[in-house]
Tab-separated table of C-alpha atoms in Angstrom:
chain	number	residue	atom	x	y	z
S	1	MET	CA	122.034	76.549	95.409
S	2	ASP	CA	119.320	76.241	98.049
S	3	LYS	CA	116.403	78.568	97.633
S	4	ILE	CA	116.390	81.648	99.868
S	5	LYS	CA	113.732	81.353	102.553
S	6	MET	CA	111.146	84.021	103.398
S	7	GLN	CA	109.570	83.914	106.851
S	8	VAL	CA	107.120	86.801	106.443
S	9	PRO	CA	105.143	87.315	103.226
S	10	ILE	CA	105.212	90.272	100.875
S	11	VAL	CA	101.848	91.551	99.707
S	12	GLU	CA	101.721	90.909	95.953
S	13	MET	CA	99.363	93.052	93.861
S	14	ASP	CA	98.976	91.830	90.281
S	15	GLY	CA	97.995	94.263	87.543
S	16	ASP	CA	96.905	94.787	83.970
S	17	GLU	CA	97.798	94.323	80.312
S	18	MET	CA	101.450	94.036	79.216
S	19	THR	CA	102.831	94.628	82.688
S	20	ARG	CA	100.754	91.684	83.926
S	21	ILE	CA	102.390	89.502	81.264
S	22	LEU	CA	105.868	90.717	82.296
S	23	TRP	CA	104.987	90.183	85.971
S	24	LYS	CA	104.458	86.470	85.337
S	25	ILE	CA	107.682	86.111	83.329
S	26	ILE	CA	109.721	87.958	85.965
S	27	LYS	CA	108.446	85.615	88.675
S	28	GLU	CA	109.098	82.504	86.585
S	29	GLU	CA	112.573	83.505	85.381
S	30	LEU	CA	114.059	85.748	88.083
S	31	LEU	CA	112.375	84.922	91.377
S	32	LEU	CA	110.899	81.432	91.762
S	33	PRO	CA	114.072	79.540	90.723
S	34	PHE	CA	116.056	81.241	93.490
S	35	ILE	CA	113.620	82.225	96.265
S	36	ASP	CA	111.073	80.233	98.230
S	37	LEU	CA	108.741	83.114	97.400
S	38	ASN	CA	106.217	83.891	100.124
S	39	THR	CA	103.511	86.339	99.052
S	40	GLU	CA	99.926	87.131	99.930
S	41	TYR	CA	98.375	87.556	96.486
S	42	TYR	CA	95.765	90.113	95.436
S	43	ASP	CA	94.528	90.421	91.863
S	44	LEU	CA	94.208	94.125	91.099
S	45	GLY	CA	93.533	93.486	87.424
S	46	LEU	CA	90.682	95.700	86.248
S	47	GLU	CA	88.250	92.845	85.664
S	48	HIS	CA	88.733	91.482	89.191
S	49	ARG	CA	88.451	94.955	90.711
S	50	ASP	CA	85.149	95.299	88.883
S	51	ALA	CA	83.963	91.853	90.043
S	52	THR	CA	84.711	92.762	93.693
S	53	ASN	CA	83.373	96.327	93.430
S	54	ASP	CA	86.979	97.417	94.040
S	55	LYS	CA	86.978	95.803	97.488
S	56	VAL	CA	90.153	93.910	96.536
S	57	THR	CA	92.116	97.171	96.360
S	58	THR	CA	91.180	98.087	99.919
S	59	GLU	CA	92.000	94.546	101.077
S	60	ALA	CA	95.441	94.764	99.477
S	61	ALA	CA	96.156	98.089	101.185
S	62	GLU	CA	95.060	96.738	104.568
S	63	ALA	CA	97.275	93.667	104.048
S	64	THR	CA	100.205	96.028	103.418
S	65	LYS	CA	99.573	97.607	106.813
S	66	LYS	CA	99.601	94.110	108.318
S	67	TYR	CA	102.812	92.804	106.711
S	68	GLY	CA	104.686	96.067	106.156
S	69	VAL	CA	105.919	95.428	102.596
S	70	ALA	CA	104.079	95.204	99.274
S	71	VAL	CA	104.968	95.042	95.585
S	72	LYS	CA	102.505	96.248	92.963
S	73	CYS	CA	102.173	95.736	89.213
S	74	ALA	CA	100.970	98.625	87.041
S	75	THR	CA	97.172	98.908	86.853
S	76	ILE	CA	94.572	100.620	84.674
S	77	THR	CA	92.734	103.656	85.995
S	78	PRO	CA	89.642	103.481	83.781
S	79	ASN	CA	88.255	106.356	81.736
S	80	ALA	CA	85.039	106.289	79.704
S	81	SER	CA	86.583	104.274	76.865
S	82	ARG	CA	87.957	101.692	79.307
S	83	VAL	CA	84.543	101.344	80.960
S	84	LYS	CA	83.109	100.457	77.558
S	85	GLU	CA	86.044	98.217	76.567
S	86	TYR	CA	85.879	96.121	79.737
S	87	GLY	CA	82.136	96.393	80.348
S	88	LEU	CA	82.683	97.834	83.819
S	89	LYS	CA	79.970	98.511	86.378
S	90	GLU	CA	81.386	101.983	86.940
S	91	MET	CA	84.488	104.128	86.403
S	92	TRP	CA	86.552	102.838	89.321
S	93	LYS	CA	89.030	105.111	91.068
S	94	SER	CA	92.802	104.858	90.697
S	95	PRO	CA	94.080	101.872	92.700
S	96	ASN	CA	97.229	103.854	93.472
S	97	GLY	CA	95.158	106.718	94.850
S	98	THR	CA	93.124	104.355	97.042
S	99	ILE	CA	96.217	102.619	98.397
S	100	ARG	CA	98.031	105.909	99.029
S	101	ALA	CA	95.073	107.322	100.927
S	102	ILE	CA	94.786	104.225	103.153
S	103	LEU	CA	98.520	104.097	103.891
S	104	ASP	CA	98.785	107.921	104.198
S	105	GLY	CA	102.137	107.615	102.476
S	106	THR	CA	104.630	109.616	100.472
S	107	VAL	CA	105.785	108.408	97.046
S	108	PHE	CA	109.555	108.538	96.426
S	109	ARG	CA	110.644	108.141	92.806
S	110	ALA	CA	114.241	108.049	91.587
S	111	PRO	CA	115.861	107.247	88.234
S	112	ILE	CA	117.836	104.046	87.662
S	113	ILE	CA	121.259	105.138	86.465
S	114	VAL	CA	122.840	103.020	83.705
S	115	LYS	CA	125.987	103.704	81.683
S	116	GLY	CA	125.062	104.363	78.087
S	117	ILE	CA	121.683	105.933	78.933
S	118	GLU	CA	122.627	109.578	79.282
S	119	PRO	CA	120.316	112.230	80.791
S	120	TYR	CA	118.885	114.778	78.388
S	121	VAL	CA	119.839	117.436	80.943
S	122	LYS	CA	123.627	117.309	80.666
S	123	THR	CA	124.282	118.823	84.104
S	124	TRP	CA	122.513	115.914	85.844
S	125	THR	CA	125.212	113.539	87.075
S	126	LYS	CA	123.387	112.269	90.190
S	127	PRO	CA	119.843	110.908	90.677
S	128	ILE	CA	117.020	113.298	91.583
S	129	THR	CA	114.463	111.713	93.899
S	130	ILE	CA	110.926	113.094	93.680
S	131	ALA	CA	108.922	112.897	96.928
S	132	ARG	CA	105.241	113.215	96.069
S	133	HIS	CA	102.568	113.918	98.656
S	134	ALA	CA	99.999	111.209	98.087
S	135	TYR	CA	96.830	112.786	99.456
S	136	GLY	CA	94.335	115.450	98.468
S	137	ASP	CA	94.617	118.348	96.045
S	138	VAL	CA	93.061	117.748	92.610
S	139	TYR	CA	92.946	113.972	93.201
S	140	LYS	CA	90.229	114.346	95.833
S	141	ALA	CA	88.667	117.523	94.466
S	142	ALA	CA	84.962	118.231	94.083
S	143	GLU	CA	84.101	119.676	90.698
S	144	MET	CA	81.101	121.443	89.249
S	145	LYS	CA	80.101	122.719	85.831
S	146	ILE	CA	78.510	126.139	86.180
S	147	PRO	CA	75.613	126.479	83.705
S	148	GLY	CA	75.234	130.245	83.782
S	149	PRO	CA	75.365	133.481	85.825
S	150	GLY	CA	75.558	133.102	89.583
S	151	ILE	CA	77.703	133.382	92.694
S	152	CYS	CA	79.929	130.578	94.027
S	153	GLU	CA	81.211	130.481	97.612
S	154	LEU	CA	83.262	128.293	99.898
S	155	VAL	CA	81.105	127.435	102.911
S	156	TYR	CA	82.408	125.901	106.157
S	157	THR	CA	79.890	124.840	108.787
S	158	ASP	CA	81.413	123.973	112.169
S	159	VAL	CA	80.041	121.368	114.584
S	160	ASN	CA	77.858	124.014	116.221
S	161	GLY	CA	76.266	124.984	112.923
S	162	VAL	CA	78.132	128.278	112.566
S	163	GLU	CA	78.907	129.133	108.941
S	164	THR	CA	81.982	130.830	107.490
S	165	ARG	CA	81.744	131.965	103.875
S	166	GLU	CA	84.397	132.936	101.363
S	167	PRO	CA	83.398	134.209	97.910
S	168	ILE	CA	85.019	132.377	94.986
S	169	HIS	CA	83.670	134.027	91.863
S	170	GLU	CA	80.617	135.744	90.464
S	171	PHE	CA	80.006	134.009	87.152
S	172	LYS	CA	78.624	136.067	84.278
S	173	GLY	CA	78.229	132.975	82.121
S	174	PRO	CA	79.050	129.251	81.992
S	175	GLY	CA	82.267	127.995	83.577
S	176	VAL	CA	83.780	125.332	85.792
S	177	LEU	CA	84.604	125.154	89.497
S	178	GLN	CA	86.913	122.950	91.547
S	179	GLY	CA	87.238	122.650	95.300
S	180	MET	CA	90.395	121.072	96.751
S	181	HIS	CA	91.273	120.163	100.310
S	182	ASN	CA	94.072	118.761	102.401
S	183	LEU	CA	94.590	117.749	106.018
S	184	ASN	CA	97.161	119.088	108.454
S	185	GLN	CA	97.716	115.542	109.708
S	186	SER	CA	98.486	114.293	106.186
S	187	ILE	CA	100.825	117.211	105.487
S	188	GLU	CA	102.616	116.513	108.778
S	189	SER	CA	103.012	112.848	107.811
S	190	PHE	CA	104.330	113.925	104.406
S	191	ALA	CA	106.878	116.237	106.009
S	192	ARG	CA	108.122	113.631	108.480
S	193	CYS	CA	108.407	110.992	105.740
S	194	CYS	CA	110.486	113.396	103.646
S	195	PHE	CA	112.775	114.450	106.494
S	196	SER	CA	113.263	110.834	107.631
S	197	TYR	CA	113.958	109.594	104.090
S	198	ALA	CA	116.499	112.382	103.591
S	199	LEU	CA	118.297	111.289	106.760
S	200	ASP	CA	118.177	107.609	105.741
S	201	THR	CA	119.639	108.341	102.306
S	202	ARG	CA	121.932	111.219	103.396
S	203	GLN	CA	120.546	113.602	100.800
S	204	ASP	CA	119.562	117.271	100.927
S	205	LEU	CA	115.811	117.914	100.887
S	206	TRP	CA	114.181	120.590	98.742
S	207	PHE	CA	110.541	121.595	99.129
S	208	ALA	CA	108.547	123.989	96.974
S	209	THR	CA	104.999	125.405	96.768
S	210	LYS	CA	103.450	128.624	95.451
S	211	ASP	CA	102.798	130.272	98.808
S	212	THR	CA	103.083	133.804	97.399
S	213	ILE	CA	99.866	133.190	95.419
S	214	SER	CA	98.156	130.561	97.589
S	215	LYS	CA	98.565	132.382	100.886
S	216	LYS	CA	96.497	129.914	102.927
S	217	TYR	CA	96.530	126.532	101.132
S	218	ASP	CA	100.135	126.391	99.943
S	219	HIS	CA	101.379	128.528	102.820
S	220	THR	CA	100.061	125.912	105.256
S	221	PHE	CA	102.333	123.322	103.607
S	222	LYS	CA	105.306	125.660	103.928
S	223	ASP	CA	104.575	126.479	107.580
S	224	ILE	CA	104.066	122.855	108.628
S	225	PHE	CA	107.300	121.746	106.955
S	226	GLN	CA	109.270	124.540	108.592
S	227	ASP	CA	107.757	123.985	112.034
S	228	ILE	CA	108.464	120.224	112.011
S	229	TYR	CA	111.964	120.795	110.670
S	230	ASP	CA	112.817	123.383	113.356
S	231	LYS	CA	111.402	121.285	116.218
S	232	GLU	CA	112.348	117.736	115.207
S	233	TYR	CA	114.959	117.584	112.455
S	234	ALA	CA	117.233	120.642	112.347
S	235	GLY	CA	119.778	119.127	114.731
S	236	LYS	CA	119.674	115.733	112.995
S	237	PHE	CA	120.211	117.341	109.577
S	238	SER	CA	123.142	119.367	110.881
S	239	LYS	CA	124.728	116.269	112.396
S	240	ALA	CA	124.238	114.329	109.134
S	241	GLY	CA	125.735	117.170	107.098
S	242	ILE	CA	122.634	117.659	104.930
S	243	LYS	CA	120.357	120.639	104.362
S	244	TYR	CA	116.654	121.481	104.105
S	245	PHE	CA	115.851	124.095	101.472
S	246	TYR	CA	112.524	125.819	100.685
S	247	THR	CA	111.736	127.879	97.591
S	248	LEU	CA	108.859	128.675	95.239
S	249	ILE	CA	107.907	125.921	92.785
S	250	ASP	CA	108.861	127.946	89.690
S	251	ASP	CA	112.242	128.810	91.210
S	252	ALA	CA	112.704	125.144	92.146
S	253	VAL	CA	112.136	124.061	88.524
S	254	ALA	CA	114.786	126.520	87.314
S	255	ARG	CA	117.256	125.375	89.993
S	256	VAL	CA	116.619	121.690	89.234
S	257	ILE	CA	117.403	122.123	85.545
S	258	LYS	CA	120.720	123.812	86.359
S	259	SER	CA	121.683	121.425	89.170
S	260	GLU	CA	123.821	118.276	89.158
S	261	GLY	CA	121.157	116.292	91.052
S	262	GLY	CA	121.776	114.262	94.169
S	263	TYR	CA	118.890	115.478	96.356
S	264	ILE	CA	115.244	114.809	97.226
S	265	TRP	CA	112.701	117.209	95.738
S	266	ALA	CA	109.485	117.190	97.782
S	267	CYS	CA	106.351	118.213	95.865
S	268	LYS	CA	102.662	118.539	96.492
S	269	ASN	CA	100.482	115.848	94.911
S	270	TYR	CA	99.925	117.328	91.443
S	271	ASP	CA	103.423	118.841	91.225
S	272	GLY	CA	104.927	115.475	92.115
S	273	ASP	CA	102.792	113.662	89.539
S	274	VAL	CA	104.027	115.956	86.770
S	275	MET	CA	107.634	116.426	87.885
S	276	SER	CA	108.303	112.725	88.474
S	277	ASP	CA	107.435	112.006	84.833
S	278	MET	CA	109.560	114.941	83.697
S	279	VAL	CA	112.560	113.794	85.728
S	280	ALA	CA	112.144	110.164	84.642
S	281	THR	CA	111.935	111.075	80.965
S	282	ALA	CA	114.855	113.495	81.198
S	283	PHE	CA	116.972	110.748	82.764
S	284	GLY	CA	116.056	108.418	79.910
S	285	SER	CA	112.784	106.549	80.310
S	286	LEU	CA	109.675	106.242	82.490
S	287	ALA	CA	110.480	102.534	82.593
S	288	MET	CA	113.794	103.354	84.318
S	289	MET	CA	112.328	104.809	87.510
S	290	THR	CA	111.970	103.286	90.972
S	291	SER	CA	108.873	104.124	92.999
S	292	VAL	CA	108.155	103.386	96.658
S	293	LEU	CA	105.262	104.521	98.815
S	294	VAL	CA	106.435	105.061	102.402
S	295	SER	CA	103.914	105.529	105.205
S	296	PRO	CA	104.776	107.399	108.423
S	297	ASP	CA	104.269	104.214	110.457
S	298	GLY	CA	106.847	102.291	108.435
S	299	ASN	CA	104.952	100.482	105.666
S	300	TYR	CA	106.403	100.217	102.150
S	301	GLU	CA	104.765	99.599	98.780
S	302	TYR	CA	107.042	99.242	95.732
S	303	GLU	CA	105.765	99.658	92.171
S	304	ALA	CA	106.746	100.608	88.645
S	305	ALA	CA	106.214	104.303	87.954
S	306	HIS	CA	104.761	103.758	84.457
S	307	GLY	CA	101.506	102.491	82.985
S	308	THR	CA	100.335	99.138	81.671
S	309	VAL	CA	101.878	99.519	78.165
S	310	GLN	CA	98.535	99.153	76.401
S	311	ARG	CA	99.888	99.365	72.839
S	312	HIS	CA	102.322	96.478	73.399
S	313	TYR	CA	99.575	94.419	75.025
S	314	TYR	CA	97.387	94.686	71.945
S	315	LYS	CA	100.351	93.539	69.835
S	316	TYR	CA	100.912	90.647	72.263
S	317	LEU	CA	97.267	89.567	71.915
S	318	LYS	CA	97.757	89.415	68.129
S	319	GLY	CA	100.766	87.162	68.599
S	320	GLU	CA	103.198	89.851	67.525
S	321	SER	CA	106.642	90.309	69.086
S	322	THR	CA	107.098	93.062	71.664
S	323	SER	CA	110.160	94.690	73.182
S	324	THR	CA	108.786	96.029	76.456
S	325	ASN	CA	111.034	97.501	79.134
S	326	SER	CA	110.598	95.561	82.390
S	327	VAL	CA	113.355	97.257	84.417
S	328	ALA	CA	111.106	99.324	86.700
S	329	THR	CA	108.949	96.274	87.461
S	330	ILE	CA	112.050	94.204	88.251
S	331	PHE	CA	113.296	96.953	90.557
S	332	ALA	CA	109.903	97.044	92.277
S	333	TRP	CA	110.398	93.391	93.177
S	334	SER	CA	114.036	93.886	94.207
S	335	GLY	CA	113.096	96.872	96.363
S	336	ALA	CA	110.363	94.939	98.146
S	337	LEU	CA	112.575	91.885	98.663
S	338	ARG	CA	115.407	94.031	100.034
S	339	LYS	CA	113.079	95.801	102.455
S	340	ARG	CA	111.579	92.469	103.556
S	341	GLY	CA	115.131	91.238	104.156
S	342	GLU	CA	116.025	94.366	106.150
S	343	LEU	CA	112.938	94.101	108.359
S	344	ASP	CA	113.369	90.357	108.920
S	345	GLY	CA	117.157	90.313	109.271
S	346	SER	CA	117.575	88.166	106.147
S	347	GLU	CA	120.974	88.975	104.676
S	348	GLY	CA	120.418	86.430	101.902
S	349	LEU	CA	117.287	88.211	100.685
S	350	GLN	CA	119.051	91.576	100.728
S	351	LYS	CA	122.017	90.221	98.750
S	352	PHE	CA	119.684	88.605	96.226
S	353	ALA	CA	117.978	91.966	95.638
S	354	ASP	CA	121.388	93.587	95.079
S	355	PHE	CA	122.389	90.834	92.634
S	356	LEU	CA	119.111	91.109	90.735
S	357	GLU	CA	119.527	94.860	90.242
S	358	SER	CA	123.181	94.493	89.327
S	359	ALA	CA	122.377	91.766	86.757
S	360	THR	CA	119.674	93.967	85.221
S	361	ILE	CA	122.011	96.943	84.853
S	362	GLN	CA	124.834	94.745	83.557
S	363	THR	CA	122.559	93.325	80.853
S	364	ILE	CA	121.885	96.810	79.497
S	365	GLU	CA	125.514	97.879	79.798
S	366	ASP	CA	126.479	94.705	77.885
S	367	GLY	CA	124.421	96.086	75.002
S	368	ILE	CA	121.312	93.910	75.416
S	369	MET	CA	118.242	96.091	75.904
S	370	THR	CA	114.654	96.774	74.906
S	371	LYS	CA	113.810	98.965	71.929
S	372	ASP	CA	113.053	102.134	73.942
S	373	LEU	CA	116.573	102.093	75.395
S	374	ALA	CA	118.248	101.090	72.132
S	375	LEU	CA	116.834	104.239	70.525
S	376	MET	CA	118.617	106.471	73.040
S	377	THR	CA	121.737	104.579	74.124
S	378	THR	CA	125.281	105.692	73.421
S	379	ILE	CA	126.417	102.043	73.492
S	380	PRO	CA	127.418	101.072	69.936
S	381	ASN	CA	125.435	98.413	68.073
S	382	PRO	CA	122.987	97.458	70.831
S	383	HIS	CA	121.014	94.230	70.543
S	384	VAL	CA	117.263	94.938	70.651
S	385	ALA	CA	115.794	92.150	72.759
S	386	GLU	CA	112.232	90.875	72.742
S	387	SER	CA	110.409	91.250	76.086
S	388	GLY	CA	111.012	87.708	77.339
S	389	GLU	CA	114.470	87.513	75.780
S	390	PHE	CA	115.584	90.549	77.800
S	391	ILE	CA	114.431	88.980	81.077
S	392	LYS	CA	116.160	85.685	80.209
S	393	ALA	CA	119.388	87.590	79.503
S	394	ILE	CA	119.129	89.051	82.990
S	395	ARG	CA	118.644	85.550	84.405
S	396	GLU	CA	121.903	84.368	82.812
S	397	ARG	CA	123.840	87.143	84.547
S	398	LEU	CA	121.960	86.661	87.796
S	399	GLU	CA	122.855	82.966	87.870
S	400	ARG	CA	126.542	83.794	87.366
S	401	LYS	CA	126.436	86.290	90.245
S	402	LEU	CA	124.704	83.820	92.563
S	403	ASP	CA	127.330	81.151	91.727
S	404	CYS	CA	130.200	83.441	92.716
């Protein structure tokens, strides 16, 4: 068959460790033989980020705003041990956090449903999509270690030099302090992204904070969501036959566990970070989760929701066999290719993305899977495939689908 053409490039962000190895194999086995792949490449591997003083991350985010679609490999967010291991100039910030801040986007994460990989929560029969606000809170907090007795205050100085003070705590001894912030504009963008995504996917939208305790910070989130819903989306939701539902975060957790799924659960930044991992694990595996960052002006960045699989990478460097799950990374590529096809009117690219996902799921349902899935599957006598072997098994099924 002739290779599928791409008129407009996708922004390609390479990453770190084992996921970087899988990235290369996925391109060689599942993409380049079938697509005239057109990407604008950025190396977000930790060593190159260090060499460019992390400028490459900003460049990749700006390129996403230019082309509208990006696909990102998992990357390392360095801690002290990583700084020493890689000999870094400094402890660089999370690439995901930088990109999210520049795009002002919302992260939507949903499980990949496969027969034979049953959710740990038995009531869950439909996917639960986590919508995570991607700005502020603890991720942009200022922190301070308090050495001893003293008074801490919040101080706001307006443009005219007028101060407003709010006492935080009178310390009697050592402690710690954290100051968080958010922006009404970012919360508004978050709300509109969530409401629009719910309409696009025809799913109910849940939102939860702790406004009974945080009567200004969390309550602002609640008020902005409700105001935008009432003014801009209530009629559209009614027409689409879907609902918007607000509750406290602890009540939301209880309701989620008892639900059947099939909705979008919007969360503040930290809540979304935690709950997306909980939902992914409860559905089977962090490596079986799609993740897309959607900006309010229509830019999309697709990525795997997991880390760089450091332990497998060290085994790989020793020449040992690994069985690393590449499904989420494959679905990051398929998601980006499908969106590129939608934006450019390329039916061939959209169909290829559908075939790629279908071939991946079929491979697992045929009993060929990586070790993490084999340990939890209900499929009898699964074949545990090595990392590259699993991707090649997907290629065999993909080729058959493309020949049909």
